[in-house]
Amino acid sequence: MRQFIIRRLLQTVPMLLFVSIACFIMVKAAPGDPVLSFVTPNMHAEDIERIRHNLGLDKPAYVQYFLWIKECLSGNLGYSLINHKPVLDQILERLPATAGLMGSAIALGVLLAIPLGLLAGANRSRWVDKGVNLLAYIGISIPLFWLAILLMYLFSIKLHWLPSMGMRTIGKESAWDVIKHGILPCTVLAMGFLAVYVRYIRSSTISQLKEDYVQIQYAFGSSKKTILFRHVLKHVLLPVISLLGMSMGDLVTGAIVTETVFSWPGIGSLGMTAVRGMDYPVILGITLFSSVMLILGNLAADILYSLADPRIKTTR
């Protein structure tokens, strides 16, 4: 197991290098000039060139890249061009909000997908299966931003049940207030991959019910409910672990959209603010940080899969 983890960590080095190069090239190719954030109407050309020199933007692109990656390796992701705060401090400040939202969405999605997928697979071609399939197709087809606006209009504007924006109500510090603010964004983010999980668990359940061990359990007098939740569930959940790792990218993308619509103070909304303000250090820092989290998430999924299934043996 130790060799497997070391080998996977070493494989992340060229991947992160490629991501950093691609991100740096895209930011450099984007329209606009970061120096314009510091320019005032009465500023002379010499002052503008001095700012460009202080930011290191007068050097060749490859030199700028190596200087940036050198600072990143030392833990310095640069400073924001808008508020002049360290990028890493801003990311870490907003990380708990994003992690809480993503963790709640994953838990909600998995807890709903398992019973729905098992129920649909065990009642293939019946009204339960058709109903779950219909909900899954709707969840796959609806864009997240449209669903977010729809839920916000229904539960916040019309019914006044839940708050529509932010993470806290001004003057309130209770946990229940945070939970109420997080219900809508968590539901929207969970719907982004709940439908995929339901379809996957349903198809796995149908294939597992055709296996020989199921027929043997029926021969021993086991009930369908016992077979489904005691035997089939174990085989169905193993691939879901890998599916969690593969869906981390969609989860991060969905978090950016969800946080922007609901004004959730997380990394996603910080990134959108940086894009609108052409704050290139923040964009680069968030992209690199998100890539590291995605790679570590996939690594954790592979490790959990190998621990959950004793038949998997890691080799040299």
Coordinates of C-alpha atoms in Angstrom, one line a residue:
M1 CA 0.0 0.0 0.0
R2 CA 2.8 2.4 0.8
Q3 CA 4.4 1.8 -2.6
F4 CA 1.1 2.3 -4.3
I5 CA 0.6 5.7 -2.5
I6 CA 4.1 6.8 -3.3
R7 CA 3.8 5.8 -6.9
R8 CA 0.5 7.7 -7.3
L9 CA 1.9 10.8 -5.6
L10 CA 4.9 10.7 -8.0
Q11 CA 2.5 10.5 -10.9
T12 CA 0.8 13.7 -9.8
V13 CA 4.0 15.7 -10.4
P14 CA 3.9 15.8 -14.2
M15 CA 0.1 16.3 -14.0
L16 CA 0.4 19.3 -11.8
L17 CA 3.2 20.7 -14.0
F18 CA 1.0 20.4 -17.1
V19 CA -1.9 22.0 -15.3
S20 CA 0.2 24.9 -14.1
I21 CA 1.6 25.5 -17.7
A22 CA -1.8 25.3 -19.3
C23 CA -3.3 27.7 -16.7
F24 CA -0.4 30.1 -17.0
I25 CA -0.7 30.2 -20.8
M26 CA -4.5 30.7 -20.8
V27 CA -4.2 33.6 -18.3
K28 CA -1.4 35.2 -20.4
A29 CA -3.5 34.8 -23.5
A30 CA -6.6 36.3 -21.9
P31 CA -7.5 39.9 -22.9
G32 CA -6.6 42.8 -20.6
D33 CA -3.6 44.0 -18.8
P34 CA -3.2 43.5 -15.0
V35 CA -1.2 46.8 -14.8
L36 CA -4.4 48.7 -15.6
S37 CA -5.6 47.9 -12.1
F38 CA -3.0 50.3 -10.7
V39 CA -3.2 53.0 -13.4
T40 CA -4.8 56.3 -12.6
P41 CA -5.8 59.0 -15.1
N42 CA -2.9 61.3 -14.2
M43 CA -0.2 58.7 -14.1
H44 CA 2.8 59.1 -16.4
A45 CA 4.1 56.4 -18.7
E46 CA 7.3 56.1 -16.6
D47 CA 5.2 55.3 -13.6
I48 CA 3.2 52.7 -15.5
E49 CA 6.4 51.0 -16.7
R50 CA 7.8 51.1 -13.1
I51 CA 4.7 49.2 -12.0
R52 CA 5.1 46.7 -14.8
H53 CA 8.7 46.2 -13.7
N54 CA 7.8 45.7 -10.1
L55 CA 5.2 43.1 -11.0
G56 CA 7.7 41.3 -13.2
L57 CA 5.6 41.7 -16.3
D58 CA 8.4 43.1 -18.4
K59 CA 10.2 39.8 -18.3
P60 CA 9.7 37.0 -21.0
A61 CA 6.7 34.7 -20.4
Y62 CA 8.9 31.7 -19.6
V63 CA 10.8 33.7 -17.0
Q64 CA 7.6 34.8 -15.4
Y65 CA 6.4 31.2 -15.3
F66 CA 9.5 29.9 -13.5
L67 CA 9.4 32.8 -11.0
W68 CA 5.7 32.1 -10.3
I69 CA 6.2 28.3 -9.9
K70 CA 9.2 28.9 -7.7
E71 CA 7.1 31.0 -5.4
C72 CA 4.3 28.5 -5.4
L73 CA 6.6 25.7 -4.3
S74 CA 7.6 27.8 -1.3
G75 CA 3.9 28.3 -0.4
N76 CA 3.5 31.8 -1.8
L77 CA 0.8 32.1 -4.4
G78 CA 1.2 35.8 -4.8
Y79 CA -0.9 38.8 -3.9
S80 CA -4.3 39.9 -5.2
L81 CA -4.3 42.8 -7.6
I82 CA -7.6 44.0 -6.2
N83 CA -7.3 43.9 -2.4
H84 CA -3.5 43.3 -2.2
K85 CA -4.0 40.4 0.2
P86 CA -2.1 37.1 0.0
V87 CA -3.9 34.7 -2.4
L88 CA -3.2 31.6 -0.2
D89 CA -4.7 33.4 2.8
Q90 CA -7.9 34.2 0.9
I91 CA -8.2 30.6 -0.3
L92 CA -7.7 29.2 3.1
E93 CA -10.2 31.7 4.6
R94 CA -12.9 30.6 2.2
L95 CA -12.0 26.9 2.1
P96 CA -14.2 25.9 5.1
A97 CA -17.3 27.3 3.4
T98 CA -16.6 25.4 0.1
A99 CA -15.6 22.2 1.9
G100 CA -18.8 22.2 4.0
L101 CA -21.0 22.8 1.0
M102 CA -19.2 20.1 -1.1
G103 CA -19.2 17.6 1.8
S104 CA -22.9 18.1 2.5
A105 CA -23.7 17.7 -1.2
I106 CA -21.7 14.5 -1.5
A107 CA -23.4 13.0 1.7
L108 CA -26.8 14.0 0.5
G109 CA -26.3 12.7 -3.0
V110 CA -24.9 9.4 -1.9
L111 CA -27.5 8.8 0.8
L112 CA -30.3 9.5 -1.7
A113 CA -28.8 7.7 -4.6
I114 CA -28.2 4.3 -2.8
P115 CA -31.9 3.6 -1.8
L116 CA -33.3 5.1 -5.0
G117 CA -30.9 3.1 -7.3
L118 CA -31.5 -0.1 -5.4
L119 CA -35.2 0.4 -5.4
A120 CA -35.2 1.1 -9.2
G121 CA -33.0 -1.9 -10.0
A122 CA -35.0 -4.3 -7.9
N123 CA -38.2 -3.2 -9.5
R124 CA -37.1 -3.1 -13.1
S125 CA -39.7 -1.9 -15.7
R126 CA -42.2 -1.2 -12.9
W127 CA -43.7 2.2 -12.0
V128 CA -41.1 2.7 -9.3
D129 CA -38.3 2.2 -11.8
K130 CA -39.9 4.5 -14.4
G131 CA -40.4 7.2 -11.8
V132 CA -36.8 7.1 -10.6
N133 CA -35.6 7.1 -14.2
L134 CA -37.7 10.1 -15.0
L135 CA -36.3 12.0 -12.0
A136 CA -32.8 10.9 -13.1
Y137 CA -33.3 12.1 -16.6
I138 CA -34.6 15.4 -15.4
G139 CA -31.6 15.8 -13.0
I140 CA -29.2 15.1 -15.8
S141 CA -30.8 17.5 -18.3
I142 CA -31.4 20.6 -16.0
P143 CA -28.6 23.1 -15.9
L144 CA -27.5 23.8 -12.4
F145 CA -27.8 27.6 -12.6
W146 CA -31.4 27.2 -13.9
L147 CA -32.3 24.8 -11.1
A148 CA -30.7 27.2 -8.6
I149 CA -32.8 30.2 -9.9
L150 CA -35.9 28.0 -9.9
L151 CA -35.5 26.9 -6.3
M152 CA -34.6 30.4 -5.2
Y153 CA -37.7 31.8 -6.7
L154 CA -40.0 29.0 -5.3
F155 CA -38.7 28.6 -1.7
S156 CA -37.3 32.1 -1.1
I157 CA -39.4 34.6 -3.0
K158 CA -42.7 32.9 -3.2
L159 CA -42.9 30.7 0.0
H160 CA -40.4 32.6 2.1
W161 CA -39.2 29.4 3.7
L162 CA -35.5 29.6 3.1
P163 CA -33.0 32.5 2.6
S164 CA -31.8 33.0 -0.9
M165 CA -28.3 34.4 -0.6
G166 CA -25.3 34.4 1.7
M167 CA -24.1 32.0 4.4
R168 CA -25.4 33.9 7.5
T169 CA -28.0 36.4 8.5
I170 CA -26.5 39.6 9.9
G171 CA -26.6 39.5 13.6
K172 CA -27.2 35.8 13.9
E173 CA -24.4 33.3 14.8
S174 CA -26.4 30.1 15.3
A175 CA -25.7 26.8 13.5
W176 CA -29.3 26.5 12.4
D177 CA -29.0 29.8 10.5
V178 CA -26.1 28.4 8.5
I179 CA -28.0 25.2 7.8
K180 CA -31.0 27.2 6.5
H181 CA -28.7 29.2 4.2
G182 CA -27.0 26.0 3.0
I183 CA -30.1 23.9 2.1
L184 CA -30.7 25.4 -1.3
P185 CA -27.1 25.5 -2.6
C186 CA -26.5 22.0 -1.1
T187 CA -29.6 20.6 -2.9
V188 CA -28.6 22.2 -6.2
L189 CA -25.0 20.9 -6.0
A190 CA -26.2 17.4 -5.0
M191 CA -28.5 17.2 -7.9
G192 CA -25.6 17.7 -10.2
F193 CA -24.3 14.1 -9.7
L194 CA -27.3 12.5 -7.8
A195 CA -28.9 11.5 -11.1
V196 CA -25.7 10.0 -12.4
Y197 CA -25.2 8.0 -9.2
V198 CA -28.8 6.7 -9.3
R199 CA -28.5 5.5 -12.9
Y200 CA -25.2 3.8 -12.1
I201 CA -26.4 2.1 -9.0
R202 CA -29.6 1.0 -10.8
S203 CA -27.6 -0.7 -13.6
S204 CA -25.2 -2.3 -11.1
T205 CA -28.2 -3.7 -9.1
I206 CA -29.8 -5.2 -12.2
S207 CA -26.6 -6.9 -13.2
Q208 CA -25.9 -8.2 -9.6
L209 CA -29.4 -9.6 -9.3
K210 CA -28.5 -11.9 -12.2
E211 CA -25.5 -13.4 -10.5
D212 CA -25.4 -17.0 -9.1
Y213 CA -24.9 -16.0 -5.5
V214 CA -28.3 -14.3 -5.6
Q215 CA -30.0 -17.4 -6.8
I216 CA -28.2 -19.4 -4.0
Q217 CA -29.5 -17.0 -1.4
Y218 CA -33.0 -17.4 -2.8
A219 CA -32.5 -21.2 -2.5
F220 CA -31.6 -20.8 1.2
G221 CA -34.8 -18.9 1.8
S222 CA -33.5 -15.4 2.1
S223 CA -36.0 -12.6 1.4
K224 CA -35.5 -10.2 -1.5
K225 CA -35.0 -7.3 1.0
T226 CA -32.3 -9.2 2.8
I227 CA -30.5 -10.1 -0.4
L228 CA -30.7 -6.6 -1.7
F229 CA -29.4 -4.8 1.4
R230 CA -27.0 -7.5 2.8
H231 CA -25.4 -8.9 -0.3
V232 CA -26.1 -6.8 -3.4
L233 CA -25.4 -3.5 -1.7
K234 CA -21.8 -4.5 -0.9
H235 CA -21.0 -5.2 -4.6
V236 CA -22.8 -2.1 -5.7
L237 CA -21.0 0.3 -3.4
L238 CA -17.5 -0.7 -4.4
P239 CA -17.6 1.0 -7.8
V240 CA -19.3 4.0 -6.3
I241 CA -16.1 4.8 -4.5
S242 CA -14.3 5.2 -7.7
L243 CA -17.2 7.1 -9.2
L244 CA -16.8 9.6 -6.3
G245 CA -13.2 10.2 -7.3
M246 CA -14.1 10.7 -11.0
S247 CA -16.9 13.1 -10.1
M248 CA -14.7 15.5 -8.1
G249 CA -14.2 17.6 -11.2
D250 CA -17.9 18.1 -11.8
L251 CA -18.4 18.8 -8.1
V252 CA -15.8 21.6 -8.2
T253 CA -17.3 23.1 -11.3
G254 CA -20.8 22.8 -9.8
A255 CA -19.6 24.5 -6.7
I256 CA -18.4 27.5 -8.7
V257 CA -21.8 27.9 -10.3
T258 CA -23.7 27.3 -7.1
E259 CA -21.7 29.6 -5.0
T260 CA -22.0 32.4 -7.6
V261 CA -25.8 32.1 -7.8
F262 CA -26.3 31.9 -4.0
S263 CA -23.5 34.3 -3.1
W264 CA -22.0 31.6 -0.9
P265 CA -18.7 32.9 0.4
G266 CA -16.5 30.1 -0.9
I267 CA -13.6 29.6 -3.2
G268 CA -15.9 29.4 -6.3
S269 CA -17.4 32.9 -5.7
L270 CA -13.8 34.2 -5.0
G271 CA -12.8 32.8 -8.4
M272 CA -15.7 34.4 -10.2
T273 CA -14.9 37.7 -8.6
A274 CA -11.3 37.3 -9.7
V275 CA -12.3 36.6 -13.3
R276 CA -14.5 39.6 -13.5
G277 CA -11.8 41.8 -12.0
M278 CA -9.0 40.2 -14.1
D279 CA -7.2 39.4 -10.9
Y280 CA -4.7 37.0 -12.4
P281 CA -2.8 35.9 -9.3
V282 CA -6.0 34.8 -7.6
I283 CA -7.2 32.9 -10.8
L284 CA -3.8 31.1 -11.0
G285 CA -3.8 30.3 -7.3
I286 CA -7.4 28.9 -7.3
T287 CA -6.8 26.8 -10.4
L288 CA -3.6 25.3 -9.0
F289 CA -5.2 24.7 -5.6
S290 CA -8.3 23.1 -7.1
S291 CA -6.1 20.8 -9.3
V292 CA -4.2 19.7 -6.2
M293 CA -7.5 18.9 -4.4
L294 CA -8.9 17.0 -7.4
I295 CA -5.8 14.9 -7.6
L296 CA -5.8 14.1 -3.9
G297 CA -9.5 13.3 -4.1
N298 CA -8.9 10.8 -6.8
L299 CA -6.0 9.3 -4.9
A300 CA -8.1 9.0 -1.7
A301 CA -10.8 7.2 -3.8
D302 CA -8.3 4.7 -5.2
I303 CA -6.9 4.0 -1.7
L304 CA -10.4 3.6 -0.2
Y305 CA -11.3 1.2 -3.1
S306 CA -8.3 -1.0 -2.5
L307 CA -9.0 -1.0 1.3
A308 CA -12.7 -1.8 0.8
D309 CA -12.2 -4.7 -1.6
P310 CA -9.7 -7.3 -0.3
R311 CA -9.5 -8.9 -3.8
I312 CA -7.5 -5.9 -5.0
K313 CA -3.8 -6.3 -4.5
T314 CA -1.3 -3.6 -5.2
T315 CA 1.8 -4.8 -7.1
R316 CA 5.1 -3.2 -7.8

